[in-house]
mmCIF file of C-alpha atoms in Angstrom:
data_model
loop_
_atom_site.group_PDB
_atom_site.id
_atom_site.type_symbol
_atom_site.label_atom_id
_atom_site.label_comp_id
_atom_site.label_asym_id
_atom_site.label_seq_id
_atom_site.Cartn_x
_atom_site.Cartn_y
_atom_site.Cartn_z
ATOM 1 C CA MET K 1 -2.110 1.577 20.022
ATOM 2 C CA THR K 2 -0.902 -0.191 16.918
ATOM 3 C CA GLU K 3 -3.395 -2.512 15.280
ATOM 4 C CA PRO K 4 -2.374 -6.207 15.429
ATOM 5 C CA ILE K 5 -1.147 -7.930 12.297
ATOM 6 C CA ARG K 6 -4.052 -9.873 10.745
ATOM 7 C CA VAL K 7 -2.858 -13.315 9.564
ATOM 8 C CA LEU K 8 -4.616 -15.903 7.453
ATOM 9 C CA ILE K 9 -3.310 -19.469 7.642
ATOM 10 C CA CYS K 10 -3.511 -21.547 4.458
ATOM 11 C CA GLU K 11 -2.291 -25.131 5.013
ATOM 12 C CA ASP K 12 -3.980 -28.424 4.112
ATOM 13 C CA GLN K 13 -2.414 -30.491 6.958
ATOM 14 C CA GLU K 14 -4.680 -29.930 9.935
ATOM 15 C CA LEU K 15 -1.963 -30.618 12.517
ATOM 16 C CA VAL K 16 0.496 -28.143 10.922
ATOM 17 C CA ARG K 17 -2.279 -25.574 10.538
ATOM 18 C CA ALA K 18 -3.212 -25.933 14.205
ATOM 19 C CA GLY K 19 0.461 -25.479 15.155
ATOM 20 C CA TYR K 20 0.634 -22.213 13.206
ATOM 21 C CA VAL K 21 -2.524 -20.958 14.868
ATOM 22 C CA THR K 22 -1.093 -21.727 18.312
ATOM 23 C CA ILE K 23 2.189 -20.031 17.542
ATOM 24 C CA PHE K 24 0.682 -16.834 16.147
ATOM 25 C CA SER K 25 -2.143 -16.599 18.668
ATOM 26 C CA ALA K 26 0.472 -16.434 21.425
ATOM 27 C CA GLN K 27 1.828 -13.247 20.004
ATOM 28 C CA PRO K 28 0.445 -9.935 21.402
ATOM 29 C CA ASP K 29 0.811 -8.143 18.061
ATOM 30 C CA ILE K 30 -0.678 -10.858 15.815
ATOM 31 C CA VAL K 31 -4.210 -12.101 15.410
ATOM 32 C CA VAL K 32 -5.273 -15.112 13.303
ATOM 33 C CA VAL K 33 -8.340 -14.036 11.404
ATOM 34 C CA GLY K 34 -8.969 -17.228 9.496
ATOM 35 C CA GLU K 35 -7.835 -20.622 8.273
ATOM 36 C CA ALA K 36 -8.024 -22.409 4.902
ATOM 37 C CA ALA K 37 -7.274 -25.994 3.896
ATOM 38 C CA ASP K 38 -6.984 -25.441 0.166
ATOM 39 C CA GLY K 39 -5.992 -22.752 -2.273
ATOM 40 C CA ARG K 40 -9.498 -21.892 -3.434
ATOM 41 C CA ALA K 41 -10.684 -21.488 0.154
ATOM 42 C CA ALA K 42 -7.631 -19.360 0.801
ATOM 43 C CA VAL K 43 -8.538 -16.958 -2.003
ATOM 44 C CA GLU K 44 -12.104 -16.709 -0.885
ATOM 45 C CA ALA K 45 -11.116 -16.175 2.737
ATOM 46 C CA ALA K 46 -8.510 -13.561 1.847
ATOM 47 C CA ARG K 47 -11.035 -11.534 -0.164
ATOM 48 C CA ARG K 48 -13.528 -11.725 2.685
ATOM 49 C CA LEU K 49 -11.242 -11.209 5.652
ATOM 50 C CA HIS K 50 -8.637 -8.803 4.223
ATOM 51 C CA PRO K 51 -5.622 -10.164 6.153
ATOM 52 C CA ASP K 52 -2.334 -8.249 6.318
ATOM 53 C CA VAL K 53 -0.276 -11.387 5.677
ATOM 54 C CA ILE K 54 -1.158 -14.871 4.351
ATOM 55 C CA VAL K 55 0.989 -17.790 5.440
ATOM 56 C CA MET K 56 0.657 -20.023 2.385
ATOM 57 C CA ASP K 57 1.566 -23.651 1.772
ATOM 58 C CA VAL K 58 2.502 -24.587 -1.796
ATOM 59 C CA ARG K 59 0.991 -28.012 -2.331
ATOM 60 C CA MET K 60 -2.699 -27.954 -1.433
ATOM 61 C CA PRO K 61 -5.797 -29.566 -2.983
ATOM 62 C CA VAL K 62 -8.369 -27.874 -5.250
ATOM 63 C CA LEU K 63 -5.992 -24.943 -5.988
ATOM 64 C CA ASP K 64 -2.315 -24.973 -5.112
ATOM 65 C CA GLY K 65 -0.556 -22.172 -3.294
ATOM 66 C CA ILE K 66 1.167 -20.865 -6.398
ATOM 67 C CA GLU K 67 -2.096 -20.220 -8.225
ATOM 68 C CA ALA K 68 -3.693 -18.861 -5.112
ATOM 69 C CA THR K 69 -0.813 -16.466 -4.664
ATOM 70 C CA ARG K 70 -1.108 -15.352 -8.288
ATOM 71 C CA LEU K 71 -4.788 -14.660 -7.868
ATOM 72 C CA LEU K 72 -4.136 -12.620 -4.728
ATOM 73 C CA THR K 73 -0.949 -10.753 -5.636
ATOM 74 C CA GLY K 74 -0.298 -11.123 -9.338
ATOM 75 C CA PRO K 75 -0.388 -8.486 -12.124
ATOM 76 C CA GLY K 76 -3.548 -6.468 -12.170
ATOM 77 C CA VAL K 77 -4.659 -7.369 -8.694
ATOM 78 C CA GLU K 78 -5.885 -4.351 -6.731
ATOM 79 C CA SER K 79 -5.019 -4.161 -3.051
ATOM 80 C CA ALA K 80 -2.745 -7.189 -3.334
ATOM 81 C CA VAL K 81 -2.188 -9.025 -0.040
ATOM 82 C CA LYS K 82 1.256 -9.962 1.234
ATOM 83 C CA VAL K 83 2.035 -13.677 1.044
ATOM 84 C CA LEU K 84 4.627 -15.656 3.021
ATOM 85 C CA VAL K 85 5.235 -19.054 1.420
ATOM 86 C CA VAL K 86 6.238 -21.788 3.857
ATOM 87 C CA THR K 87 7.476 -24.863 2.081
ATOM 88 C CA THR K 88 9.170 -28.212 2.482
ATOM 89 C CA PHE K 89 12.612 -27.939 0.856
ATOM 90 C CA ASN K 90 12.938 -31.319 -0.816
ATOM 91 C CA VAL K 91 9.299 -31.457 -1.980
ATOM 92 C CA ASP K 92 8.080 -28.105 -3.193
ATOM 93 C CA GLU K 93 10.300 -27.569 -6.198
ATOM 94 C CA TYR K 94 7.808 -25.108 -7.599
ATOM 95 C CA VAL K 95 8.233 -22.577 -4.776
ATOM 96 C CA TYR K 96 10.166 -20.374 -7.165
ATOM 97 C CA GLU K 97 7.066 -19.980 -9.239
ATOM 98 C CA ALA K 98 5.301 -18.755 -6.131
ATOM 99 C CA LEU K 99 7.823 -15.918 -5.918
ATOM 100 C CA ARG K 100 7.196 -15.039 -9.537
ATOM 101 C CA ALA K 101 3.502 -15.110 -8.831
ATOM 102 C CA GLY K 102 3.996 -12.312 -6.253
ATOM 103 C CA ALA K 103 4.883 -13.858 -2.899
ATOM 104 C CA SER K 104 6.770 -11.489 -0.574
ATOM 105 C CA GLY K 105 9.011 -14.241 0.766
ATOM 106 C CA PHE K 106 9.403 -17.820 1.880
ATOM 107 C CA LEU K 107 10.668 -19.961 4.708
ATOM 108 C CA LEU K 108 11.177 -23.643 5.250
ATOM 109 C CA LYS K 109 8.704 -25.653 7.254
ATOM 110 C CA ASP K 110 11.406 -26.570 9.719
ATOM 111 C CA THR K 111 11.964 -22.893 10.500
ATOM 112 C CA PRO K 112 11.989 -22.251 14.282
ATOM 113 C CA PRO K 113 8.720 -20.673 15.551
ATOM 114 C CA ALA K 114 10.460 -17.420 16.511
ATOM 115 C CA ARG K 115 11.766 -16.970 12.975
ATOM 116 C CA LEU K 116 8.367 -17.732 11.494
ATOM 117 C CA VAL K 117 6.778 -15.073 13.652
ATOM 118 C CA ASP K 118 9.516 -12.609 12.791
ATOM 119 C CA GLY K 119 8.949 -13.431 9.101
ATOM 120 C CA VAL K 120 5.286 -12.405 9.353
ATOM 121 C CA ARG K 121 6.281 -9.173 11.079
ATOM 122 C CA THR K 122 8.911 -8.478 8.466
ATOM 123 C CA ILE K 123 6.490 -8.858 5.591
ATOM 124 C CA ALA K 124 3.704 -6.959 7.342
ATOM 125 C CA ARG K 125 5.907 -3.875 7.584
ATOM 126 C CA GLY K 126 6.583 -3.968 3.864
ATOM 127 C CA ASP K 127 9.915 -5.789 3.654
ATOM 128 C CA SER K 128 10.517 -9.106 1.964
ATOM 129 C CA LEU K 129 11.989 -12.267 3.366
ATOM 130 C CA LEU K 130 14.230 -14.857 1.796
ATOM 131 C CA ASP K 131 15.404 -17.904 3.668
ATOM 132 C CA PRO K 132 19.181 -18.028 2.886
ATOM 133 C CA ALA K 133 19.267 -21.844 2.756
ATOM 134 C CA VAL K 134 16.475 -21.953 0.180
ATOM 135 C CA THR K 135 17.878 -19.058 -1.795
ATOM 136 C CA ARG K 136 21.347 -20.605 -2.143
ATOM 137 C CA ASN K 137 20.110 -24.118 -2.917
ATOM 138 C CA LEU K 138 16.595 -24.263 -4.257
ATOM 139 C CA ILE K 139 16.675 -21.188 -6.438
ATOM 140 C CA GLY K 140 20.156 -22.021 -7.630
ATOM 141 C CA HIS K 141 19.012 -25.509 -8.577
ATOM 142 C CA PHE K 142 16.141 -24.265 -10.652
ATOM 143 C CA ALA K 143 17.723 -21.075 -11.941
ATOM 144 C CA GLU K 144 18.335 -22.514 -15.435
ATOM 145 C CA ARG K 145 14.618 -22.899 -15.931
ATOM 146 C CA LEU K 146 14.235 -19.135 -15.532
ATOM 147 C CA ARG K 147 17.125 -18.119 -17.843
ATOM 148 C CA PRO K 148 15.912 -18.570 -21.436
ATOM 149 C CA ALA K 149 18.874 -18.058 -23.735
ATOM 150 C CA ASP K 150 16.932 -16.074 -26.298
ATOM 151 C CA THR K 151 15.614 -13.413 -23.881
ATOM 152 C CA SER K 152 18.033 -13.222 -20.919
ATOM 153 C CA ARG K 153 20.831 -11.340 -22.705
ATOM 154 C CA PRO K 154 18.871 -8.184 -23.599
ATOM 155 C CA GLU K 155 17.312 -8.081 -20.134
ATOM 156 C CA ARG K 156 20.690 -8.607 -18.560
ATOM 157 C CA GLU K 157 22.240 -5.757 -20.567
ATOM 158 C CA ALA K 158 19.314 -3.477 -19.572
ATOM 159 C CA VAL K 159 19.911 -4.236 -15.937
ATOM 160 C CA VAL K 160 23.650 -3.636 -16.214
ATOM 161 C CA ARG K 161 23.014 -0.265 -17.908
ATOM 162 C CA ALA K 162 20.463 0.763 -15.256
ATOM 163 C CA LEU K 163 22.616 -0.021 -12.205
ATOM 164 C CA ALA K 164 25.889 1.393 -10.953
ATOM 165 C CA PRO K 165 28.741 -1.107 -10.322
ATOM 166 C CA ARG K 166 28.176 -1.071 -6.574
ATOM 167 C CA GLU K 167 24.429 -1.601 -7.047
ATOM 168 C CA LEU K 168 25.173 -4.630 -9.202
ATOM 169 C CA GLU K 169 27.393 -5.975 -6.372
ATOM 170 C CA VAL K 170 24.550 -5.556 -3.911
ATOM 171 C CA LEU K 171 22.142 -7.277 -6.318
ATOM 172 C CA GLU K 172 24.433 -10.279 -6.644
ATOM 173 C CA HIS K 173 24.716 -10.539 -2.856
ATOM 174 C CA LEU K 174 20.893 -10.295 -2.569
ATOM 175 C CA ALA K 175 20.569 -13.204 -4.936
ATOM 176 C CA ALA K 176 22.925 -15.233 -2.777
ATOM 177 C CA GLY K 177 20.422 -14.865 0.111
ATOM 178 C CA LEU K 178 22.482 -12.424 2.222
ATOM 179 C CA SER K 179 20.745 -10.127 4.659
ATOM 180 C CA ASN K 180 21.527 -6.388 4.690
ATOM 181 C CA ALA K 181 23.875 -6.908 7.629
ATOM 182 C CA GLU K 182 25.707 -9.718 5.806
ATOM 183 C CA ILE K 183 25.995 -7.638 2.654
ATOM 184 C CA ALA K 184 27.366 -4.769 4.716
ATOM 185 C CA ALA K 185 30.020 -6.986 6.187
ATOM 186 C CA GLU K 186 30.966 -8.354 2.768
ATOM 187 C CA LEU K 187 31.279 -4.924 1.159
ATOM 188 C CA VAL K 188 32.574 -3.190 4.257
ATOM 189 C CA ILE K 189 29.787 -0.577 4.332
ATOM 190 C CA SER K 190 27.039 0.186 6.851
ATOM 191 C CA PRO K 191 23.673 -1.687 6.820
ATOM 192 C CA GLU K 192 21.974 1.702 6.286
ATOM 193 C CA THR K 193 24.002 2.176 3.090
ATOM 194 C CA VAL K 194 23.014 -1.290 1.930
ATOM 195 C CA LYS K 195 19.349 -0.445 2.547
ATOM 196 C CA THR K 196 19.802 2.666 0.420
ATOM 197 C CA TYR K 197 21.352 0.632 -2.392
ATOM 198 C CA VAL K 198 18.554 -1.927 -2.261
ATOM 199 C CA SER K 199 15.985 0.859 -2.438
ATOM 200 C CA ARG K 200 17.745 2.329 -5.497
ATOM 201 C CA ILE K 201 17.903 -1.036 -7.180
ATOM 202 C CA LEU K 202 14.184 -1.619 -6.738
ATOM 203 C CA THR K 203 13.330 1.878 -7.973
ATOM 204 C CA LYS K 204 15.605 1.732 -11.023
ATOM 205 C CA LEU K 205 14.409 -1.696 -12.082
ATOM 206 C CA ASP K 206 10.725 -1.043 -11.188
ATOM 207 C CA LEU K 207 10.621 -3.964 -8.795
ATOM 208 C CA ARG K 208 8.241 -4.406 -5.814
ATOM 209 C CA ASP K 209 10.679 -5.957 -3.382
ATOM 210 C CA ARG K 210 13.974 -7.847 -3.011
ATOM 211 C CA VAL K 211 12.280 -11.169 -3.917
ATOM 212 C CA GLN K 212 11.575 -9.831 -7.336
ATOM 213 C CA ALA K 213 15.204 -8.574 -7.469
ATOM 214 C CA VAL K 214 16.444 -12.150 -6.778
ATOM 215 C CA VAL K 215 14.136 -13.532 -9.480
ATOM 216 C CA LEU K 216 15.505 -11.037 -11.979
ATOM 217 C CA ALA K 217 19.101 -11.752 -10.992
ATOM 218 C CA TYR K 218 18.700 -15.456 -11.667
ATOM 219 C CA ARG K 219 16.617 -15.000 -14.777
ATOM 220 C CA THR K 220 19.243 -12.752 -16.400
ATOM 221 C CA GLY K 221 22.235 -14.782 -15.267
ATOM 222 C CA LEU K 222 23.537 -12.050 -12.969
ATOM 223 C CA ALA K 223 23.438 -14.610 -10.127
ATOM 224 C CA ALA K 224 25.540 -17.700 -10.502
ATOM 225 C CA ASN K 225 23.952 -21.129 -10.242
ATOM 226 C CA THR K 226 25.253 -22.456 -6.974
ATOM 227 C CA ASP K 227 23.971 -26.016 -7.342
#
């Protein structure tokens, strides 16, 4: 029998946190191992409970979700835990920094319960998750902050040299928030072929997941600002 996915809920609003616990506890393959109302408590609980996935709010007292994510998944962290950031679109403008800190994906707080549950499962099995609406709007809106003129050109040229033309196309579609199935439809190829391209992109660019690929695409200007 497969072990259930161990989830830690990190959310400062008690009512929202209770809602998450109810949603996840109703799933046969998920168990809520702990709760935290601030970032510092989240870090301490994660190190003690060893969850498979942390559902992380961004704005929390004591330590925000971005710094908590960096402490749990950032550079140099051994046995980094997977983090799913759940944010309010018009409030958490710093969610992009959470992705740079190492989050495996993000969703909006108005996401339907079924999609939230599926998001946890997706991240638990080693994939990453990008909410298309957030990718196309929020990341696009703040992309210029991550594209310094004095450093983006060499990095962009390095990416272009490393990837084949078709791989660059796939990267651009990733940055637009498209799923593998959507990319396959756009490029008239199979979803399995897209998955292979994504794997090659991550390997060639030494990236952990597609979230990091999106960050890189915006930082280097390979993804157009859609704002």
